[in-house]
Amino acid sequence: MPLDIEFSSDPARLDRDRVHAWLAEESYWAAGRSREAHDAAMAASRNYGVYDTRTGSQLAYARVITDGVTFAWLCDVFVAVEARGRGIGIALIDGVMADLASLDLKRIALTTADAHGLYERYGFGPVPDPDQWMARMGPALR
């Protein structure tokens, strides 16, 4: 991990305004997400951040939806544009995986359109039984 950053799972440190702006305005998967929906999603999830130790500013965010026993969904992973290329995403996922390790989960899932290489470093790959997976899309996703 670069010396000028630190990972945290403390939800009190999150810059909620910045995280919402990243996701609602800059991400392809949560474009237009309301602040209310985002706050509710954060409240029901484990939340993680990477911070600049010099300024305290948040550089990255991820959240995990989990029952804490059998399954987790890694989502809303975002690294600030100005912080990309510095190993911030690796530091973020290192911290998330370390935090989840003690849960001994059967499966951690995610979807990505553009970061396959990052997640493959952590053992993620295509689901072994794709014909068993299904999804019901809500009206906002159709």
mmCIF file with all atom_site columns, N, CA, C and O in Angstrom, residues 49-88:
data_model
loop_
_atom_site.group_PDB
_atom_site.id
_atom_site.type_symbol
_atom_site.label_atom_id
_atom_site.label_alt_id
_atom_site.label_comp_id
_atom_site.label_asym_id
_atom_site.label_entity_id
_atom_site.label_seq_id
_atom_site.pdbx_PDB_ins_code
_atom_site.Cartn_x
_atom_site.Cartn_y
_atom_site.Cartn_z
_atom_site.occupancy
_atom_site.B_iso_or_equiv
_atom_site.pdbx_formal_charge
_atom_site.auth_seq_id
_atom_site.auth_comp_id
_atom_site.auth_asym_id
_atom_site.auth_atom_id
_atom_site.pdbx_PDB_model_num
ATOM 1   N N  . GLY A 1 49 ? -13.469 2.735   2.976   1.00 0.00 ? 49 GLY A N  1
ATOM 2   C CA . GLY A 1 49 ? -12.871 3.863   2.289   1.00 0.00 ? 49 GLY A CA 1
ATOM 3   C C  . GLY A 1 49 ? -11.357 3.786   2.319   1.00 0.00 ? 49 GLY A C  1
ATOM 4   O O  . GLY A 1 49 ? -10.770 3.116   3.168   1.00 0.00 ? 49 GLY A O  1
ATOM 5   N N  . VAL A 1 50 ? -10.743 4.472   1.370   1.00 0.00 ? 50 VAL A N  1
ATOM 6   C CA . VAL A 1 50 ? -9.301  4.702   1.379   1.00 0.00 ? 50 VAL A CA 1
ATOM 7   C C  . VAL A 1 50 ? -9.128  6.208   1.439   1.00 0.00 ? 50 VAL A C  1
ATOM 8   O O  . VAL A 1 50 ? -9.809  6.961   0.731   1.00 0.00 ? 50 VAL A O  1
ATOM 9   N N  . TYR A 1 51 ? -8.203  6.652   2.294   1.00 0.00 ? 51 TYR A N  1
ATOM 10  C CA . TYR A 1 51 ? -8.032  8.071   2.589   1.00 0.00 ? 51 TYR A CA 1
ATOM 11  C C  . TYR A 1 51 ? -6.582  8.501   2.401   1.00 0.00 ? 51 TYR A C  1
ATOM 12  O O  . TYR A 1 51 ? -5.651  7.738   2.652   1.00 0.00 ? 51 TYR A O  1
ATOM 13  N N  . ASP A 1 52 ? -6.423  9.740   1.998   1.00 0.00 ? 52 ASP A N  1
ATOM 14  C CA . ASP A 1 52 ? -5.103  10.371  1.894   1.00 0.00 ? 52 ASP A CA 1
ATOM 15  C C  . ASP A 1 52 ? -4.690  10.749  3.312   1.00 0.00 ? 52 ASP A C  1
ATOM 16  O O  . ASP A 1 52 ? -5.385  11.515  3.987   1.00 0.00 ? 52 ASP A O  1
ATOM 17  N N  . THR A 1 53 ? -3.559  10.225  3.779   1.00 0.00 ? 53 THR A N  1
ATOM 18  C CA . THR A 1 53 ? -3.136  10.485  5.159   1.00 0.00 ? 53 THR A CA 1
ATOM 19  C C  . THR A 1 53 ? -2.668  11.913  5.373   1.00 0.00 ? 53 THR A C  1
ATOM 20  O O  . THR A 1 53 ? -2.650  12.402  6.496   1.00 0.00 ? 53 THR A O  1
ATOM 21  N N  . ARG A 1 54 ? -2.295  12.599  4.291   1.00 0.00 ? 54 ARG A N  1
ATOM 22  C CA . ARG A 1 54 ? -1.831  13.985  4.420   1.00 0.00 ? 54 ARG A CA 1
ATOM 23  C C  . ARG A 1 54 ? -2.987  14.951  4.559   1.00 0.00 ? 54 ARG A C  1
ATOM 24  O O  . ARG A 1 54 ? -2.922  15.900  5.332   1.00 0.00 ? 54 ARG A O  1
ATOM 25  N N  . THR A 1 55 ? -4.051  14.743  3.793   1.00 0.00 ? 55 THR A N  1
ATOM 26  C CA . THR A 1 55 ? -5.172  15.680  3.772   1.00 0.00 ? 55 THR A CA 1
ATOM 27  C C  . THR A 1 55 ? -6.419  15.156  4.472   1.00 0.00 ? 55 THR A C  1
ATOM 28  O O  . THR A 1 55 ? -7.318  15.926  4.797   1.00 0.00 ? 55 THR A O  1
ATOM 29  N N  . GLY A 1 56 ? -6.499  13.836  4.644   1.00 0.00 ? 56 GLY A N  1
ATOM 30  C CA . GLY A 1 56 ? -7.694  13.226  5.224   1.00 0.00 ? 56 GLY A CA 1
ATOM 31  C C  . GLY A 1 56 ? -8.801  13.009  4.221   1.00 0.00 ? 56 GLY A C  1
ATOM 32  O O  . GLY A 1 56 ? -9.846  12.456  4.555   1.00 0.00 ? 56 GLY A O  1
ATOM 33  N N  . SER A 1 57 ? -8.616  13.441  2.976   1.00 0.00 ? 57 SER A N  1
ATOM 34  C CA . SER A 1 57 ? -9.691  13.320  1.988   1.00 0.00 ? 57 SER A CA 1
ATOM 35  C C  . SER A 1 57 ? -9.870  11.871  1.546   1.00 0.00 ? 57 SER A C  1
ATOM 36  O O  . SER A 1 57 ? -8.917  11.091  1.471   1.00 0.00 ? 57 SER A O  1
ATOM 37  N N  . GLN A 1 58 ? -11.116 11.537  1.274   1.00 0.00 ? 58 GLN A N  1
ATOM 38  C CA . GLN A 1 58 ? -11.443 10.190  0.823   1.00 0.00 ? 58 GLN A CA 1
ATOM 39  C C  . GLN A 1 58 ? -11.093 10.053  -0.653  1.00 0.00 ? 58 GLN A C  1
ATOM 40  O O  . GLN A 1 58 ? -11.427 10.907  -1.472  1.00 0.00 ? 58 GLN A O  1
ATOM 41  N N  . LEU A 1 59 ? -10.426 8.944   -0.990  1.00 0.00 ? 59 LEU A N  1
ATOM 42  C CA . LEU A 1 59 ? -9.976  8.692   -2.356  1.00 0.00 ? 59 LEU A CA 1
ATOM 43  C C  . LEU A 1 59 ? -10.738 7.557   -3.035  1.00 0.00 ? 59 LEU A C  1
ATOM 44  O O  . LEU A 1 59 ? -10.715 7.460   -4.263  1.00 0.00 ? 59 LEU A O  1
ATOM 45  N N  . ALA A 1 60 ? -11.374 6.691   -2.245  1.00 0.00 ? 60 ALA A N  1
ATOM 46  C CA . ALA A 1 60 ? -12.053 5.524   -2.820  1.00 0.00 ? 60 ALA A CA 1
ATOM 47  C C  . ALA A 1 60 ? -13.128 5.031   -1.862  1.00 0.00 ? 60 ALA A C  1
ATOM 48  O O  . ALA A 1 60 ? -13.109 5.343   -0.667  1.00 0.00 ? 60 ALA A O  1
ATOM 49  N N  . TYR A 1 61 ? -14.029 4.239   -2.408  1.00 0.00 ? 61 TYR A N  1
ATOM 50  C CA . TYR A 1 61 ? -15.165 3.724   -1.647  1.00 0.00 ? 61 TYR A CA 1
ATOM 51  C C  . TYR A 1 61 ? -15.560 2.349   -2.174  1.00 0.00 ? 61 TYR A C  1
ATOM 52  O O  . TYR A 1 61 ? -15.418 2.076   -3.373  1.00 0.00 ? 61 TYR A O  1
ATOM 53  N N  . ALA A 1 62 ? -16.043 1.511   -1.294  1.00 0.00 ? 62 ALA A N  1
ATOM 54  C CA . ALA A 1 62 ? -16.677 0.242   -1.668  1.00 0.00 ? 62 ALA A CA 1
ATOM 55  C C  . ALA A 1 62 ? -17.670 -0.100  -0.573  1.00 0.00 ? 62 ALA A C  1
ATOM 56  O O  . ALA A 1 62 ? -17.528 0.327   0.576   1.00 0.00 ? 62 ALA A O  1
ATOM 57  N N  . ARG A 1 63 ? -18.672 -0.882  -0.957  1.00 0.00 ? 63 ARG A N  1
ATOM 58  C CA . ARG A 1 63 ? -19.579 -1.399  0.064   1.00 0.00 ? 63 ARG A CA 1
ATOM 59  C C  . ARG A 1 63 ? -19.849 -2.861  -0.218  1.00 0.00 ? 63 ARG A C  1
ATOM 60  O O  . ARG A 1 63 ? -19.702 -3.335  -1.344  1.00 0.00 ? 63 ARG A O  1
ATOM 61  N N  . VAL A 1 64 ? -20.216 -3.569  0.842   1.00 0.00 ? 64 VAL A N  1
ATOM 62  C CA . VAL A 1 64 ? -20.511 -4.992  0.754   1.00 0.00 ? 64 VAL A CA 1
ATOM 63  C C  . VAL A 1 64 ? -21.845 -5.241  1.436   1.00 0.00 ? 64 VAL A C  1
ATOM 64  O O  . VAL A 1 64 ? -22.059 -4.843  2.576   1.00 0.00 ? 64 VAL A O  1
ATOM 65  N N  . ILE A 1 65 ? -22.711 -5.899  0.688   1.00 0.00 ? 65 ILE A N  1
ATOM 66  C CA . ILE A 1 65 ? -23.994 -6.348  1.229   1.00 0.00 ? 65 ILE A CA 1
ATOM 67  C C  . ILE A 1 65 ? -23.786 -7.800  1.637   1.00 0.00 ? 65 ILE A C  1
ATOM 68  O O  . ILE A 1 65 ? -23.353 -8.616  0.816   1.00 0.00 ? 65 ILE A O  1
ATOM 69  N N  . THR A 1 66 ? -24.070 -8.126  2.889   1.00 0.00 ? 66 THR A N  1
ATOM 70  C CA . THR A 1 66 ? -23.817 -9.489  3.352   1.00 0.00 ? 66 THR A CA 1
ATOM 71  C C  . THR A 1 66 ? -24.726 -9.874  4.504   1.00 0.00 ? 66 THR A C  1
ATOM 72  O O  . THR A 1 66 ? -25.173 -9.017  5.262   1.00 0.00 ? 66 THR A O  1
ATOM 73  N N  . ASP A 1 67 ? -24.950 -11.189 4.611   1.00 0.00 ? 67 ASP A N  1
ATOM 74  C CA . ASP A 1 67 ? -25.631 -11.706 5.798   1.00 0.00 ? 67 ASP A CA 1
ATOM 75  C C  . ASP A 1 67 ? -24.606 -11.981 6.900   1.00 0.00 ? 67 ASP A C  1
ATOM 76  O O  . ASP A 1 67 ? -24.956 -12.331 8.012   1.00 0.00 ? 67 ASP A O  1
ATOM 77  N N  . GLY A 1 68 ? -23.319 -11.837 6.569   1.00 0.00 ? 68 GLY A N  1
ATOM 78  C CA . GLY A 1 68 ? -22.250 -12.014 7.535   1.00 0.00 ? 68 GLY A CA 1
ATOM 79  C C  . GLY A 1 68 ? -21.898 -13.461 7.823   1.00 0.00 ? 68 GLY A C  1
ATOM 80  O O  . GLY A 1 68 ? -21.041 -13.734 8.659   1.00 0.00 ? 68 GLY A O  1
ATOM 81  N N  . VAL A 1 69 ? -22.536 -14.394 7.103   1.00 0.00 ? 69 VAL A N  1
ATOM 82  C CA . VAL A 1 69 ? -22.312 -15.805 7.383   1.00 0.00 ? 69 VAL A CA 1
ATOM 83  C C  . VAL A 1 69 ? -22.035 -16.615 6.112   1.00 0.00 ? 69 VAL A C  1
ATOM 84  O O  . VAL A 1 69 ? -21.097 -17.397 6.065   1.00 0.00 ? 69 VAL A O  1
ATOM 85  N N  . THR A 1 70 ? -22.860 -16.403 5.065   1.00 0.00 ? 70 THR A N  1
ATOM 86  C CA . THR A 1 70 ? -22.748 -17.281 3.901   1.00 0.00 ? 70 THR A CA 1
ATOM 87  C C  . THR A 1 70 ? -22.457 -16.565 2.583   1.00 0.00 ? 70 THR A C  1
ATOM 88  O O  . THR A 1 70 ? -21.868 -17.152 1.693   1.00 0.00 ? 70 THR A O  1
ATOM 89  N N  . PHE A 1 71 ? -22.876 -15.318 2.441   1.00 0.00 ? 71 PHE A N  1
ATOM 90  C CA . PHE A 1 71 ? -22.840 -14.679 1.135   1.00 0.00 ? 71 PHE A CA 1
ATOM 91  C C  . PHE A 1 71 ? -22.548 -13.193 1.276   1.00 0.00 ? 71 PHE A C  1
ATOM 92  O O  . PHE A 1 71 ? -22.983 -12.546 2.229   1.00 0.00 ? 71 PHE A O  1
ATOM 93  N N  . ALA A 1 72 ? -21.827 -12.653 0.296   1.00 0.00 ? 72 ALA A N  1
ATOM 94  C CA . ALA A 1 72 ? -21.597 -11.205 0.240   1.00 0.00 ? 72 ALA A CA 1
ATOM 95  C C  . ALA A 1 72 ? -21.620 -10.758 -1.216  1.00 0.00 ? 72 ALA A C  1
ATOM 96  O O  . ALA A 1 72 ? -21.269 -11.523 -2.118  1.00 0.00 ? 72 ALA A O  1
ATOM 97  N N  . TRP A 1 73 ? -22.040 -9.522  -1.415  1.00 0.00 ? 73 TRP A N  1
ATOM 98  C CA . TRP A 1 73 ? -22.056 -8.887  -2.729  1.00 0.00 ? 73 TRP A CA 1
ATOM 99  C C  . TRP A 1 73 ? -21.195 -7.632  -2.618  1.00 0.00 ? 73 TRP A C  1
ATOM 100 O O  . TRP A 1 73 ? -21.526 -6.703  -1.877  1.00 0.00 ? 73 TRP A O  1
ATOM 101 N N  . LEU A 1 74 ? -20.079 -7.618  -3.338  1.00 0.00 ? 74 LEU A N  1
ATOM 102 C CA . LEU A 1 74 ? -19.189 -6.455  -3.367  1.00 0.00 ? 74 LEU A CA 1
ATOM 103 C C  . LEU A 1 74 ? -19.702 -5.508  -4.445  1.00 0.00 ? 74 LEU A C  1
ATOM 104 O O  . LEU A 1 74 ? -19.884 -5.917  -5.594  1.00 0.00 ? 74 LEU A O  1
ATOM 105 N N  . CYS A 1 75 ? -19.938 -4.264  -4.074  1.00 0.00 ? 75 CYS A N  1
ATOM 106 C CA . CYS A 1 75 ? -20.524 -3.338  -5.043  1.00 0.00 ? 75 CYS A CA 1
ATOM 107 C C  . CYS A 1 75 ? -20.076 -1.900  -4.776  1.00 0.00 ? 75 CYS A C  1
ATOM 108 O O  . CYS A 1 75 ? -19.421 -1.617  -3.789  1.00 0.00 ? 75 CYS A O  1
ATOM 109 N N  . ASP A 1 76 ? -20.469 -1.025  -5.697  1.00 0.00 ? 76 ASP A N  1
ATOM 110 C CA . ASP A 1 76 ? -20.198 0.414   -5.584  1.00 0.00 ? 76 ASP A CA 1
ATOM 111 C C  . ASP A 1 76 ? -18.722 0.723   -5.352  1.00 0.00 ? 76 ASP A C  1
ATOM 112 O O  . ASP A 1 76 ? -18.367 1.653   -4.627  1.00 0.00 ? 76 ASP A O  1
ATOM 113 N N  . VAL A 1 77 ? -17.854 -0.046  -5.988  1.00 0.00 ? 77 VAL A N  1
ATOM 114 C CA . VAL A 1 77 ? -16.410 0.188   -5.873  1.00 0.00 ? 77 VAL A CA 1
ATOM 115 C C  . VAL A 1 77 ? -16.050 1.363   -6.784  1.00 0.00 ? 77 VAL A C  1
ATOM 116 O O  . VAL A 1 77 ? -16.327 1.337   -7.979  1.00 0.00 ? 77 VAL A O  1
ATOM 117 N N  . PHE A 1 78 ? -15.449 2.381   -6.196  1.00 0.00 ? 78 PHE A N  1
ATOM 118 C CA . PHE A 1 78 ? -15.125 3.582   -6.957  1.00 0.00 ? 78 PHE A CA 1
ATOM 119 C C  . PHE A 1 78 ? -13.839 4.202   -6.436  1.00 0.00 ? 78 PHE A C  1
ATOM 120 O O  . PHE A 1 78 ? -13.657 4.360   -5.234  1.00 0.00 ? 78 PHE A O  1
ATOM 121 N N  . VAL A 1 79 ? -12.955 4.555   -7.357  1.00 0.00 ? 79 VAL A N  1
ATOM 122 C CA . VAL A 1 79 ? -11.729 5.295   -7.039  1.00 0.00 ? 79 VAL A CA 1
ATOM 123 C C  . VAL A 1 79 ? -11.837 6.654   -7.722  1.00 0.00 ? 79 VAL A C  1
ATOM 124 O O  . VAL A 1 79 ? -12.154 6.736   -8.912  1.00 0.00 ? 79 VAL A O  1
ATOM 125 N N  . ALA A 1 80 ? -11.583 7.711   -6.975  1.00 0.00 ? 80 ALA A N  1
ATOM 126 C CA . ALA A 1 80 ? -11.636 9.067   -7.532  1.00 0.00 ? 80 ALA A CA 1
ATOM 127 C C  . ALA A 1 80 ? -10.733 9.158   -8.755  1.00 0.00 ? 80 ALA A C  1
ATOM 128 O O  . ALA A 1 80 ? -9.623  8.626   -8.763  1.00 0.00 ? 80 ALA A O  1
ATOM 129 N N  . VAL A 1 81 ? -11.208 9.850   -9.774  1.00 0.00 ? 81 VAL A N  1
ATOM 130 C CA . VAL A 1 81 ? -10.462 9.972   -11.030 1.00 0.00 ? 81 VAL A CA 1
ATOM 131 C C  . VAL A 1 81 ? -9.038  10.459  -10.777 1.00 0.00 ? 81 VAL A C  1
ATOM 132 O O  . VAL A 1 81 ? -8.077  9.915   -11.322 1.00 0.00 ? 81 VAL A O  1
ATOM 133 N N  . GLU A 1 82 ? -8.899  11.455  -9.934  1.00 0.00 ? 82 GLU A N  1
ATOM 134 C CA . GLU A 1 82 ? -7.571  12.036  -9.693  1.00 0.00 ? 82 GLU A CA 1
ATOM 135 C C  . GLU A 1 82 ? -6.641  11.109  -8.908  1.00 0.00 ? 82 GLU A C  1
ATOM 136 O O  . GLU A 1 82 ? -5.435  11.351  -8.828  1.00 0.00 ? 82 GLU A O  1
ATOM 137 N N  . ALA A 1 83 ? -7.177  10.026  -8.323  1.00 0.00 ? 83 ALA A N  1
ATOM 138 C CA . ALA A 1 83 ? -6.367  9.104   -7.525  1.00 0.00 ? 83 ALA A CA 1
ATOM 139 C C  . ALA A 1 83 ? -6.048  7.802   -8.266  1.00 0.00 ? 83 ALA A C  1
ATOM 140 O O  . ALA A 1 83 ? -5.326  6.957   -7.742  1.00 0.00 ? 83 ALA A O  1
ATOM 141 N N  . ARG A 1 84 ? -6.567  7.637   -9.459  1.00 0.00 ? 84 ARG A N  1
ATOM 142 C CA . ARG A 1 84 ? -6.355  6.386   -10.194 1.00 0.00 ? 84 ARG A CA 1
ATOM 143 C C  . ARG A 1 84 ? -4.900  6.247   -10.630 1.00 0.00 ? 84 ARG A C  1
ATOM 144 O O  . ARG A 1 84 ? -4.204  7.218   -10.849 1.00 0.00 ? 84 ARG A O  1
ATOM 145 N N  . GLY A 1 85 ? -4.477  4.986   -10.725 1.00 0.00 ? 85 GLY A N  1
ATOM 146 C CA . GLY A 1 85 ? -3.111  4.695   -11.156 1.00 0.00 ? 85 GLY A CA 1
ATOM 147 C C  . GLY A 1 85 ? -2.088  4.724   -10.034 1.00 0.00 ? 85 GLY A C  1
ATOM 148 O O  . GLY A 1 85 ? -0.889  4.631   -10.282 1.00 0.00 ? 85 GLY A O  1
ATOM 149 N N  . ARG A 1 86 ? -2.540  4.842   -8.794  1.00 0.00 ? 86 ARG A N  1
ATOM 150 C CA . ARG A 1 86 ? -1.634  4.915   -7.642  1.00 0.00 ? 86 ARG A CA 1
ATOM 151 C C  . ARG A 1 86 ? -1.724  3.692   -6.739  1.00 0.00 ? 86 ARG A C  1
ATOM 152 O O  . ARG A 1 86 ? -1.173  3.680   -5.648  1.00 0.00 ? 86 ARG A O  1
ATOM 153 N N  . GLY A 1 87 ? -2.487  2.676   -7.155  1.00 0.00 ? 87 GLY A N  1
ATOM 154 C CA . GLY A 1 87 ? -2.664  1.493   -6.312  1.00 0.00 ? 87 GLY A CA 1
ATOM 155 C C  . GLY A 1 87 ? -3.784  1.627   -5.302  1.00 0.00 ? 87 GLY A C  1
ATOM 156 O O  . GLY A 1 87 ? -3.911  0.807   -4.393  1.00 0.00 ? 87 GLY A O  1
ATOM 157 N N  . ILE A 1 88 ? -4.609  2.647   -5.463  1.00 0.00 ? 88 ILE A N  1
ATOM 158 C CA . ILE A 1 88 ? -5.705  2.891   -4.518  1.00 0.00 ? 88 ILE A CA 1
ATOM 159 C C  . ILE A 1 88 ? -6.740  1.767   -4.585  1.00 0.00 ? 88 ILE A C  1
ATOM 160 O O  . ILE A 1 88 ? -7.228  1.291   -3.557  1.00 0.00 ? 88 ILE A O  1
#
